[in-house]
C-alpha positions in Angstrom: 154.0 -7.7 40.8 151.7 -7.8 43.8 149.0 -10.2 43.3 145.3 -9.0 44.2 144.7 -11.1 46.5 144.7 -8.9 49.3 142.2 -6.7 47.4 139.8 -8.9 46.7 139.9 -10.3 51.0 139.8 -6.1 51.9 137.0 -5.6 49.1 134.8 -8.9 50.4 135.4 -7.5 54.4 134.5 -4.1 53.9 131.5 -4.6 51.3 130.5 -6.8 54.7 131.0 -4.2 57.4 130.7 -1.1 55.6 127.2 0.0 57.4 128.2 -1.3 60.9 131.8 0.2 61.0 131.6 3.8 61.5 129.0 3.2 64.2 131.8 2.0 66.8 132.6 4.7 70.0 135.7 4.1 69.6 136.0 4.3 66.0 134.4 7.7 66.0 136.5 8.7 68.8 139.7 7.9 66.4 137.6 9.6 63.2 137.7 12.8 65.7 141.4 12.5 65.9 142.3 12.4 62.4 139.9 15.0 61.7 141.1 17.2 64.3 145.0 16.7 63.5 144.3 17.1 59.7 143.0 20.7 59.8 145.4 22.0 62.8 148.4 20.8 60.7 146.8 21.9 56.9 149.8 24.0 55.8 152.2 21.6 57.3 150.5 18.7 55.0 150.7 21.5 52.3 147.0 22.9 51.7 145.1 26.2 52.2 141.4 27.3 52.1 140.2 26.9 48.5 138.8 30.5 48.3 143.2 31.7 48.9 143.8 31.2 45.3 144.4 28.7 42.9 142.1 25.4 42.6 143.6 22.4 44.8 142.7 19.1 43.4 142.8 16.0 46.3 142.8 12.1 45.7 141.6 10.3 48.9 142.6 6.6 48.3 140.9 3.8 50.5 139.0 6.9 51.3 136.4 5.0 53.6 133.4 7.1 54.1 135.4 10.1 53.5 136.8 11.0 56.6 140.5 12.6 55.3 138.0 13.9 52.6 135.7 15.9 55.1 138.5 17.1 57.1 139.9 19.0 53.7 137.3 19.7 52.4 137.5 23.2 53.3 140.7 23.9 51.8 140.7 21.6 48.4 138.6 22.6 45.4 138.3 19.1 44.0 138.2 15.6 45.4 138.0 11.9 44.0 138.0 9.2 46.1 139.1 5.7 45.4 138.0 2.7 47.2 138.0 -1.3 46.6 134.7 -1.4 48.5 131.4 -0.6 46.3 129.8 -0.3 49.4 132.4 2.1 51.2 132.2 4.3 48.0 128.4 4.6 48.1 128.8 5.3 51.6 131.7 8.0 50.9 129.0 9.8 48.1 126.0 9.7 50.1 128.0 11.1 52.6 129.3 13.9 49.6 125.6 14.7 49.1 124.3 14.8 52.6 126.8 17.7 53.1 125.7 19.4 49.8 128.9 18.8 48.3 128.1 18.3 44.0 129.5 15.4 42.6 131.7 17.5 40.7 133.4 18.9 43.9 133.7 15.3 45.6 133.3 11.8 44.1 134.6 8.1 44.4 135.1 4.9 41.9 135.1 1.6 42.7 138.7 0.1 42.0 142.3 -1.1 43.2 145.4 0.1 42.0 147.4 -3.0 42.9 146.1 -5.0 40.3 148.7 -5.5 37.8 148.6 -2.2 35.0 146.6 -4.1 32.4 143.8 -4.9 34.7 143.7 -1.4 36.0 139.8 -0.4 34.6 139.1 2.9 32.6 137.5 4.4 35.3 141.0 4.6 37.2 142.7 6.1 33.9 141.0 9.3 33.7 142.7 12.4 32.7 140.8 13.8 36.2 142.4 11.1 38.6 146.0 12.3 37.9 148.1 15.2 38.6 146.5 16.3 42.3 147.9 18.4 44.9 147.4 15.8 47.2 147.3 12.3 48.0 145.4 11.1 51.3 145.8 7.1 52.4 144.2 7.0 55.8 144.4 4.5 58.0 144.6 1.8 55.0 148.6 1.2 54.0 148.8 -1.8 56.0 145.9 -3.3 54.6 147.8 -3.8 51.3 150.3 -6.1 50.4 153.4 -4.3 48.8 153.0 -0.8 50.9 156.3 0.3 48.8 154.5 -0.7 45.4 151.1 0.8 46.4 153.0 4.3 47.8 154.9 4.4 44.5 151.7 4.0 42.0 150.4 7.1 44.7 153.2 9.2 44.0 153.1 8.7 40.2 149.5 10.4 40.3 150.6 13.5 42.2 151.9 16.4 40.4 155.6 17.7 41.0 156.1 19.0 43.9 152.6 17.4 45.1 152.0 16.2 48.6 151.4 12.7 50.0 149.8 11.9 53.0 149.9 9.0 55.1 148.0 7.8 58.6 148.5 4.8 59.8 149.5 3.1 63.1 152.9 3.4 64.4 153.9 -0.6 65.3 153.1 -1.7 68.8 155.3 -1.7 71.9 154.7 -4.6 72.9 154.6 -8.6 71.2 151.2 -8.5 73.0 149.4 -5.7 71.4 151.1 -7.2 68.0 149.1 -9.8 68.5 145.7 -8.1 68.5 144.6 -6.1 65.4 142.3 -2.5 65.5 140.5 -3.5 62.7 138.1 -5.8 63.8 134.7 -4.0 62.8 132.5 -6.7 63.0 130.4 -6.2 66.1 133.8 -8.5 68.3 132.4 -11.9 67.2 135.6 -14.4 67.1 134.7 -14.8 63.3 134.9 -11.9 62.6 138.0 -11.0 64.4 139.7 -13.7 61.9 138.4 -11.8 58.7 139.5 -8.3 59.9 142.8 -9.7 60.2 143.0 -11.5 57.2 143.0 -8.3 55.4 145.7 -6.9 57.2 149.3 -7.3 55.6 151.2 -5.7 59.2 150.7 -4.0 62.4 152.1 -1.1 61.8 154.8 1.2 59.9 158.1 2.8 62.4 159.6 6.3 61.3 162.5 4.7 59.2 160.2 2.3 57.3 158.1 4.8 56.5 160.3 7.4 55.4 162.5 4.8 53.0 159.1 4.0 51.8 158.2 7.6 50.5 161.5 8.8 49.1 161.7 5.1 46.9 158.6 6.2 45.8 159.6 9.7 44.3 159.6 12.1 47.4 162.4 14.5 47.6 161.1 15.0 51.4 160.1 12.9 54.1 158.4 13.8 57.7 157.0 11.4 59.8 155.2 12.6 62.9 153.3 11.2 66.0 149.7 12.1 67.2 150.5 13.9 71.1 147.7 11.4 72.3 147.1 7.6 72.1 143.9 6.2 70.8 141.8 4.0 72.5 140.9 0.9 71.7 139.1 -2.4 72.9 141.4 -4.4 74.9 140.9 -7.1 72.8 142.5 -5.2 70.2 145.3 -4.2 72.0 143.9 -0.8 74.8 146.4 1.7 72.9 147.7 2.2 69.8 149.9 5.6 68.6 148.5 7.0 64.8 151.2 8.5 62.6 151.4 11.3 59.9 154.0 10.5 56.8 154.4 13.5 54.1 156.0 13.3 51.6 156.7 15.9 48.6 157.0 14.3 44.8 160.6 15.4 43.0 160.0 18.1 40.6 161.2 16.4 37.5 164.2 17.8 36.2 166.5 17.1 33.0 167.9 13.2 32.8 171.2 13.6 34.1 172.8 11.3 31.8 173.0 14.1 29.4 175.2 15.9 31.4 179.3 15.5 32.1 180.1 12.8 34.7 181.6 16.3 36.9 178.0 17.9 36.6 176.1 14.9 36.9 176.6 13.8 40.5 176.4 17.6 41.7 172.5 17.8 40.0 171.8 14.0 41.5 173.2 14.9 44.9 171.5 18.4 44.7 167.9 17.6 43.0 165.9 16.6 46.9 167.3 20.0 48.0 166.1 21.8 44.8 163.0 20.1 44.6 162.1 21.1 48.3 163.1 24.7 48.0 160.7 24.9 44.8 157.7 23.4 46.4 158.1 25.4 49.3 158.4 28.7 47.3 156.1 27.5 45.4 153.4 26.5 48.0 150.0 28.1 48.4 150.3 28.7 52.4 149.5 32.1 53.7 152.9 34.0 53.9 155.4 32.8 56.1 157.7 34.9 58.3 161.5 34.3 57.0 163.6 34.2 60.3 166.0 31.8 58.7 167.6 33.7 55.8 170.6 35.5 57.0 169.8 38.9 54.8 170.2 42.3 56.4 166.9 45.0 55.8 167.9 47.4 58.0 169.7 49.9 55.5 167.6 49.1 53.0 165.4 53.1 52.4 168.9 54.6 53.2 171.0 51.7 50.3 168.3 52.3 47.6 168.6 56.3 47.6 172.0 55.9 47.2 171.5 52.8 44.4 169.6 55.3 42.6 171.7 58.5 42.9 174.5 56.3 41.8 172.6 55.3 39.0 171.2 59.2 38.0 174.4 60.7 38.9 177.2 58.0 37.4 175.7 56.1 34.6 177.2 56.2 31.3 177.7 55.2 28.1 180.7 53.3 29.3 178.7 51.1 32.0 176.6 49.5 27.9 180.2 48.1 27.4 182.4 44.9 28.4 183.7 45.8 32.3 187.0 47.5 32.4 190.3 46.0 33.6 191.1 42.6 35.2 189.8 41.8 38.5 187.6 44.3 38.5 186.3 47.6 37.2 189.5 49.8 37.9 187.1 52.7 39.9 185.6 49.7 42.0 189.0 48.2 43.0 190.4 51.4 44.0 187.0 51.8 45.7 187.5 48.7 47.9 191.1 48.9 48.6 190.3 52.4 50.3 187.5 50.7 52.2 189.8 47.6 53.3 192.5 50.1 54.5 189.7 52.2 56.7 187.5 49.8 58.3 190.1 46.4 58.6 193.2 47.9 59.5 195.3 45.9 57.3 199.0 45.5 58.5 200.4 45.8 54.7 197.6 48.5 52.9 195.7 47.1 50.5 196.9 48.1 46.8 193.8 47.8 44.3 195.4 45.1 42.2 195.1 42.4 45.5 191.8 42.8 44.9 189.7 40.6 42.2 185.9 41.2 42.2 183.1 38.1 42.1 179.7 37.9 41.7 179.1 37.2 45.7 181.4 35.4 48.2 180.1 31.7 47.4 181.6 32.4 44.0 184.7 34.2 45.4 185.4 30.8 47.5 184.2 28.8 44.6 187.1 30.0 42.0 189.6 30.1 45.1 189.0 26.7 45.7 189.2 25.8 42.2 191.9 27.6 42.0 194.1 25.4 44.5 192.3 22.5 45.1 192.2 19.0 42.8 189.3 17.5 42.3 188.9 14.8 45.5 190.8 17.8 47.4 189.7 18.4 51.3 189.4 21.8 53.6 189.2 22.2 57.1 186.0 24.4 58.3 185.3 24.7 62.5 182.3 23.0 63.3 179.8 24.4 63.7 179.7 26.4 60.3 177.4 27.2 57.8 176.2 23.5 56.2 175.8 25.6 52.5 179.3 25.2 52.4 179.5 21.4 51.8 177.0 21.7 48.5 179.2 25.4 47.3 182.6 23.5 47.9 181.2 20.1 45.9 179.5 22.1 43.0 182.0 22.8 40.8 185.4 22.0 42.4 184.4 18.4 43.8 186.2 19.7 47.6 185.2 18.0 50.6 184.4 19.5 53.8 186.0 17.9 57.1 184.2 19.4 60.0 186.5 20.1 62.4 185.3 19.6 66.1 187.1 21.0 69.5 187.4 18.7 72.0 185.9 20.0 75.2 186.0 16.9 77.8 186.7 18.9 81.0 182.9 20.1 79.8 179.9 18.2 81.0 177.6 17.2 78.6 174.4 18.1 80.0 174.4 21.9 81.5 173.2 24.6 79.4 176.4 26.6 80.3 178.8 23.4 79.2 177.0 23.4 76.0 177.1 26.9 74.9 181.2 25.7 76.2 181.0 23.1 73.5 179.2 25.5 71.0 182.2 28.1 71.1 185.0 26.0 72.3 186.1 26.4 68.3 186.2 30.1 68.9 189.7 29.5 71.8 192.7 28.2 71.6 191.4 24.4 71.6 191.1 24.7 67.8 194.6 24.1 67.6 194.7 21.0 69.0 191.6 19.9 67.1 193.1 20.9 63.7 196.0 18.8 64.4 193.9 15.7 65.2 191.4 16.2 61.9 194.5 16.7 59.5 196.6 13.8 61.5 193.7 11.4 61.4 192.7 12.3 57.9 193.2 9.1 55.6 194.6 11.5 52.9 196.3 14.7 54.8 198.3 15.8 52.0 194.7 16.4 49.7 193.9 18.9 52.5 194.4 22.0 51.1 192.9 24.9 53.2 191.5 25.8 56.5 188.5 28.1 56.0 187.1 29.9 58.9 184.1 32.4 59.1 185.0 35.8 60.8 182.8 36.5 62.8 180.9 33.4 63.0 178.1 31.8 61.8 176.0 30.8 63.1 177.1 32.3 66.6 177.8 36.1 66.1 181.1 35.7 68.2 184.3 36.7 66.9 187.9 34.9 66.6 190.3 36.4 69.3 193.4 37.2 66.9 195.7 35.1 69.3 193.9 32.3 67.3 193.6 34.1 64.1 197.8 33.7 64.1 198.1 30.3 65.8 196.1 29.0 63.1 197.7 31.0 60.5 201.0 29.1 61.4 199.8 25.9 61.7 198.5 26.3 58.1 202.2 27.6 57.5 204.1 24.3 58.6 201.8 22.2 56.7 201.7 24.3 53.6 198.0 24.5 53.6 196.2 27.6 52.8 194.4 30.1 55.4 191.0 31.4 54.3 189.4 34.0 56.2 185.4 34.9 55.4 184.7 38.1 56.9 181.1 38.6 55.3 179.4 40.2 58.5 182.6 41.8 59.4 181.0 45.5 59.7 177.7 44.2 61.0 178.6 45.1 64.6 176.2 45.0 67.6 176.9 47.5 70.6 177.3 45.8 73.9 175.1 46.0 76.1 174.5 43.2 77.4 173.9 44.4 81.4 174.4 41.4 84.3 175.4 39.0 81.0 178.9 39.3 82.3 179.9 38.7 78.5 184.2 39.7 77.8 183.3 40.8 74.0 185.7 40.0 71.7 185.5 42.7 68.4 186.1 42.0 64.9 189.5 41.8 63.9 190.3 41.3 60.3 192.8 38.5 59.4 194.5 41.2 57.4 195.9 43.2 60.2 196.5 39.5 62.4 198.9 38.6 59.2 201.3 41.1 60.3 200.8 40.2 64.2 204.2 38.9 66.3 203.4 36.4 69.4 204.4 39.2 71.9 201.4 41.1 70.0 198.8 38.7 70.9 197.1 38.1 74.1 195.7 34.8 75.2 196.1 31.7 75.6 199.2 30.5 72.9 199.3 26.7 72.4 201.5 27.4 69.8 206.0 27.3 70.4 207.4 30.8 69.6 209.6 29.6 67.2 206.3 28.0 65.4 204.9 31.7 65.5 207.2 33.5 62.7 206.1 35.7 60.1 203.2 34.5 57.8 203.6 33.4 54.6 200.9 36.0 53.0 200.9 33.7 49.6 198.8 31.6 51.6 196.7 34.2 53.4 193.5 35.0 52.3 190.4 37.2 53.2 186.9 37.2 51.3 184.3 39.5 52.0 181.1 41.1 49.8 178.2 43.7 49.7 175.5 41.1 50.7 175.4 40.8 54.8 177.4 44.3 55.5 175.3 46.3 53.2 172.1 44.5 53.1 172.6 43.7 49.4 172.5 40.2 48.9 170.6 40.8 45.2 173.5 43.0 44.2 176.2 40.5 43.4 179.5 41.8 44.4 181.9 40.1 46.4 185.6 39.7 46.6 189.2 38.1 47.7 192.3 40.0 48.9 195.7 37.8 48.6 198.5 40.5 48.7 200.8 37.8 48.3 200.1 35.8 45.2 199.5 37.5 41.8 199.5 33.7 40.0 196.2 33.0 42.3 194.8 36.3 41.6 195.6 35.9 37.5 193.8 32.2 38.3 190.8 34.2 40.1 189.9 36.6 37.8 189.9 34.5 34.4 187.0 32.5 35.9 185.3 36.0 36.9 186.4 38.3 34.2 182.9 39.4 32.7 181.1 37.7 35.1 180.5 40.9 37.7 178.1 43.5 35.5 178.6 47.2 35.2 175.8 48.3 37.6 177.1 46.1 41.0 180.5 47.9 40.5 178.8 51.4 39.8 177.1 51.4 43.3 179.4 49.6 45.1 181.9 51.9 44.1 180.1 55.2 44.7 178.8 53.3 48.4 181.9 52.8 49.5 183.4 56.3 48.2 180.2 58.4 49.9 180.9 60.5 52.7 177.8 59.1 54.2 179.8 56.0 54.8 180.9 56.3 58.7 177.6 57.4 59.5 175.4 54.8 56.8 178.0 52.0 58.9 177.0 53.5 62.4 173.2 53.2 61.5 173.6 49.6 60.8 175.1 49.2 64.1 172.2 51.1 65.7 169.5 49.0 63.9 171.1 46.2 64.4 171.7 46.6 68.2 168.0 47.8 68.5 167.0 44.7 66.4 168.7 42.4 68.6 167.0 43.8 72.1 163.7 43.4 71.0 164.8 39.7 70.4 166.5 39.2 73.6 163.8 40.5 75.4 161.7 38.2 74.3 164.3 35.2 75.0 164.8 36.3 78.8 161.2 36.4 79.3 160.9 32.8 78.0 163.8 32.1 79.7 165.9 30.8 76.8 169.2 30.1 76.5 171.4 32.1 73.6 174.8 33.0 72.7 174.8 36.7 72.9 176.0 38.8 69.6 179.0 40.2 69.0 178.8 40.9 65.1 176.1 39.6 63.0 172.6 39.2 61.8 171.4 36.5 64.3 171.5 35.0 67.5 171.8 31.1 68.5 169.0 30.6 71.1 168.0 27.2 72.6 164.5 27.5 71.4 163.9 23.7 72.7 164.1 24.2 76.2 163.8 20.4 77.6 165.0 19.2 73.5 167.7 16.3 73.8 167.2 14.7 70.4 167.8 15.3 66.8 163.9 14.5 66.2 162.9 16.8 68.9 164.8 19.6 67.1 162.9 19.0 63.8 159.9 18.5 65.0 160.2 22.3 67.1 161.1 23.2 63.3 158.3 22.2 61.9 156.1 23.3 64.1 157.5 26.9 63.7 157.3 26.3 59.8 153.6 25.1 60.6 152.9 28.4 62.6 153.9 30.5 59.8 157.4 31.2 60.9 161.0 29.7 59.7 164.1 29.5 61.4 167.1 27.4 61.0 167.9 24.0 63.0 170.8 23.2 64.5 171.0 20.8 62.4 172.0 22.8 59.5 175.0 23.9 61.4 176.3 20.3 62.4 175.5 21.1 65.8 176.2 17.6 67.6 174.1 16.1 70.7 177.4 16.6 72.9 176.4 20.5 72.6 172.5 20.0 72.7 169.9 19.7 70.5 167.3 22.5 70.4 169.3 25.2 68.9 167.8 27.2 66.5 169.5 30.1 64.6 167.4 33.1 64.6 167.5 36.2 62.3 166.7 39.5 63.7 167.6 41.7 60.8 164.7 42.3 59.4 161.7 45.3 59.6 160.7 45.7 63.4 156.7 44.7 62.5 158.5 41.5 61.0 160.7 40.9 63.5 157.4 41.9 66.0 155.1 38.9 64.2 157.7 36.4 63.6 158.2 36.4 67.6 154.3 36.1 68.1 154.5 33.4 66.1 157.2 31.8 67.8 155.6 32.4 71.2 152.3 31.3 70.4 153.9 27.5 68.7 156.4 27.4 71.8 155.6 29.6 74.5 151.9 30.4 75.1 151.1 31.8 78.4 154.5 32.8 79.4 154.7 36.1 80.9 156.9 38.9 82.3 156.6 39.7 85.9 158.0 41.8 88.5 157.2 43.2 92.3 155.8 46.3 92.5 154.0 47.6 95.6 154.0 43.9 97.2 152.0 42.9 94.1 152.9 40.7 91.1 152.5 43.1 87.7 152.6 41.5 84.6 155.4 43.5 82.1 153.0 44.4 79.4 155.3 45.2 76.9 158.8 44.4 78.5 160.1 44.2 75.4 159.4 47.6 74.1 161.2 49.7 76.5 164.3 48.1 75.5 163.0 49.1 71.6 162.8 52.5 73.0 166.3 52.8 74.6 167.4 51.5 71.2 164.9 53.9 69.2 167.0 56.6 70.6 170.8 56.1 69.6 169.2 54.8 66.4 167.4 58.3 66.4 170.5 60.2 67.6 172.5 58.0 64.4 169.5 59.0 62.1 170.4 62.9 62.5 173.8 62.0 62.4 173.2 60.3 59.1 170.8 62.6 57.8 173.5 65.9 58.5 176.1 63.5 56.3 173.8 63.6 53.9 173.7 67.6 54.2 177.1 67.9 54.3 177.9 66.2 51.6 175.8 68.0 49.1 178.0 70.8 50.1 181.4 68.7 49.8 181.8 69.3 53.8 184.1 66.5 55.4 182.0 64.7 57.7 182.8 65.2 62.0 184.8 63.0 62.9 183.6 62.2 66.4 
């Protein structure tokens, strides 16, 4: 246990220069600059105006004279201060009751939490000076001791989920400035320049310090950010230093894991950070944020819950109160999807009802496949970059491993914009093959890999496999007797070309289903592949997921599924881990969806909206001149938001920025983008209701690109483009209009029984 020593040299210093300190230019100049930062960054730290809602209770530790205080005071109903200086706390309440602030709104003791718990006074163990919101230490951590001890006893007084905040000084460049401290507040006498240092424990804190610090201390989350601007101070006390902001959020306290199985246990442990930051951000009282990182679809939404209710009116019965029919799946929705499989994915061996077996949603159809023929310690192959959900879905239950599985592109430069988007889809050519070999070759255990899993069409870049590499990977799984797993998720969510001077070669959707049945003299492309290597496919190992979430905008309606035509033991396997798990009313709409005769035009309305989505968003890209991976099929586009970005903490800092602005999008990060193919990238959902789509894109141009504009010549005069963007809405307005009609007549027709046109 610290001693409190250090307390008592920081109580005896400041009870000495408490009148004198806050008097100083330059002192003031750095009080402006925490003031300033505090309440342009509010929902970042995690706080709103105290009038939004609920009351939001605020500790302000070493609070000084109240300067963190002030700056929140605004958007906190409740603050207590804490300070080891009776004379800094008389100053912090006279400074309360000068603004009018009650003592009941904002108040500090006297008293020091290092001293060891049974010296910690009655006054610090009120019922009022636990559970707050927030935690504010500025500009005081390296004035203590133990910083890991006194950021702990912080943490332990915030409520789950609670927020911590940290200012201090980042450490000095230089051994010179090292030598000098800021904290010399006694008028520069040499004397005195001794005691400010003598209260000091360290210059300064860096980013990985600082961040091992909060997490020890109970944080699930950890940011650490630097102020844009240097502060000024004496030279005597070094000219410059650089102030810092640490959050942190407290873990939300969750069941003792030692109560569960040794399987379970390490999936909670390994998942609770995750869990704990996705609940305090739902949880959060910011103002509402604009959700550009969720990969959901909105567009069919009126059009999917007329037809979720008439499903429901028309086709409920008695029957849908009981246990589900059959094995797989309700018999009506398996005959349902085959039908739907054999339309739209142009399967070279039709799909018979019983290769289907119904899930509640694709992660669970790849969670029960895997467990089906994977061991626990088992590997899979995924193309990088993919979807990062899928390490956490593949660990869960069936203990798998993902091995990302990266093309080699060295004939690309590192450093162009073009040679990275080269890197990006390098995964999507024929250079997979080679890669595949390496990762399985170079694998410590390659006989515990047990599938290659690929995402058709891609995410997170919209692009779709070319089938030549569809089969070449198909019989390179073959040889090693691995299986071949095919997501196809946003296989229907087509975008319309239309990309102009883009000079894009678009490669369409092309189901692994129909590439099974595919000879090498089929294929086009680049083979890499001997002919002999490229006989017929083994179908046992074949497989294709797909589900109602992305395709039909009906990721609350959990229905997804697997067709393996091949293998009835791993269907049997399948469906006894899912056999009452998929309810009655899923399968009822699904079923009467996908039988409708408003089908062809409901699936050409999605492609309209979707297409229309994704030029209002690439308008808005051009005209900041950012760099993206045109669409193919999908519900995003990857865009180099970070223009000039090069690092990884460039990228999260752009991130949290957006988040800060009201707007979230997904890092590349979360795709295991590496630096080789830039740092910057950003995954951005269009898919959602124009006015969202509108405002999310304000956002994102006010945090990134204010000022920018769209010009053109007209008349020898530069015209500024007032709203570029929205005669490319318009063009789209009309085939989505013209698709509408088309739509709306299905819907005619089929009250009558009509067979819809086929054109």
């Amino acid at each position: 246990m610290a001693s409190s020593t250090m307390g008592e040299l920081n109580r005896s210093y400041w009870n000495a220069n408490a009148d004198s300190v806050f008097k100083q230019e330059w002192v003031q100049a750095l009080t402006r600059q925490i003031t300033d930062y505090i309440q342009s960054h509010v929902d970042w730290i995690g706080v709103t105006p105290a009038t939004a809602g609920a009351p939001v209770t605020m500790l302000d530790y070493a609070c000084g004279n109240g300067v963190a205080s002030m700056a929140l005071a605004p958007y906190v109903t409740t603050i207590r201060g804490i300070d080891v200086s009776d004379s800094m706390v008389k100053a912090y309440n006279d400074g309360a009751r000068m603004q009018g602030l009650p003592e009941q709104q904002m108040h500090a003791v006297q008293g020091d939490l290092m001293v060891p718990p049974e010296k910690i006074p009655k006054a610090l163990k009120r019922e009022d000076l636990y559970g707050f919101d927030i935690i504010v230490m500025s500009m005081a951590l390296h004035h203590v001791e133990d910083p890991q001890l006194m950021t702990t006893s912080l943490v332990e007084r915030l409520r789950d989920g609670g927020s911590i905040l940290i200012i201090d000084w980042a450490p000095s460049a230089s051994k010179e400035q090292e030598t000098h401290h800021h904290h010399e507040h006694g008028g520069g006498r040499q004397q005195e320049v001794h005691s400010a240092k003598q209260t000091m424990s360290r210059s300064g804190f860096d980013e990985e310090e600082m961040v091992k610090i909060l997490k020890q201390a109970g944080c699930s989350e950890a940011d650490y950010v630097f102020h844009r601007e240097h502060s000024k101070l004496p030279s005597k006390f070094g000219g410059e230093k650089q102030l810092f902001f640490a959050r942190g959020k407290k873990y939300f306290k969750m069941a003792d894991t030692n109560v569960l199985s040794k399987r379970m246990s390490k999936s909670v442990a390994s998942m609770l950070p995750h869990i704990a930051a996705t609940i305090a951000e739902r949880t959060s009282k910011g103002p509402a944020k604009i959700d550009l990182g969720t990969a959901e679809n909105w567009l069919l939404r009126p059009e999917l819950l007329e037809i979720c209710k008439d499903a429901i009116a028309q086709n409920l019965t008695a029957e849908e109160f009981s246990y589900p029919r059959g094995f797989g799946g309700d018999p009506k929705v398996l005959e349902a999807l085959a039908s739907f499989f054999n339309s739209y994915f142009y399967p070279s061996v039709p799909v018979q009802p019983d290769h289907v077996v119904v899930t509640p949603g694709v992660s669970s159809c790849l969670d029960t496949l895997l467990y089906n023929i994977c061991d626990e310690g088992d590997s899979v192959l995924v193309p990088a970059p993919y979807w990062s959900g899928f390490d956490h879905h593949f660990h869960f239950r069936s203990s798998v491993t993902v091995i990302p599985v990266y093309t080699s592109t060295s004939h690309l430069s590192p450093t162009s914009s073009q040679s990275q988007r080269g890197h990006l889809t390098a995964s999507l050519t024929s250079s997979l093959i080679p890669a595949l070999t390496h990762a399985y070759s170079s694998n410590e255990s390659p006989a515990r890999i047990k599938a290659l899993i690929l995402t058709n069409p891609h995410n997170p870049l919209s692009l779709c496999y070319p089938p030549s590499v569809l089969r070449q990977c198909m019989s390179w799984c073959q040889k090693r007797g691995i299986h071949f797993v095919s997501d196809e998720m946003y296989a229907l969510s087509e975008i319309a070309a239309q990309y102009g001077d883009m000079n894009e070669a678009v490669v369409p959707f092309v189901s692994a289903l129909k590439v099974a049945g595919m000879k090498a003299e089929d294929l086009e492309g680049e083979l890499l592949l001997p002919t002999e290597e490229m006989a017929e496919v083994d179908r046992s190992k074949v497989h294709v997921v797909w589900g109602m979430s992305k395709d039909f905008g009906s990721s609350g309606i959990r229905l997804g599924c697997i067709i393996t035509q091949s293998n009835p033991a791993l269907r049997t396997g399948i469906a006894l881990l899912n056999s009452t798990t998929v309810s009655s009313l899923p399968s009822l709409f699904t079923a009467t969806l996908l039988t409708s005769r408003r089908l062809p035009a409901l699936l050409a309305l999605n492609t309209a909206r979707l297409t229309t989505a994704f030029s209002i968003l690439r308008t808005h890209l051009q005209r900041w001149d950012v760099k993206f991976i045109p669409p193919t099929a999908g519900l995003y586009v990857f865009a180099k938001l970070g223009k000039n970005i090069k690092t990884q903490e460039g990228e999260d800092e752009m991130v949290r920025s957006l988040k800060r602005e009201g707007v979230l999008v997904a890092g590349g990060k979360s795709f295991k983008v590496r630096i080789i193919e830039g740092k910057g990238w950003v995954r951005i959902v269009f898919s959602v209701p124009e006015e969202v789509l509108l405002e999310g894109l304000r956002r994102v141009e006010r945090c990134l690109f204010a000022g920018s504009r769209v010009s053109s010549q007209k008349g020898g005069e530069e015209e500024e483009e007032v709203c570029g963007f929205e005669r490319g809405c318009q063009r789209g307005r009309i085939s989505d209009l013209g698709l509408q009609l088309k739509y709306d007549a299905a819907l005619f027709m089929d009250s009558f029984g009509e067979n819809l046109p086929t054109d």
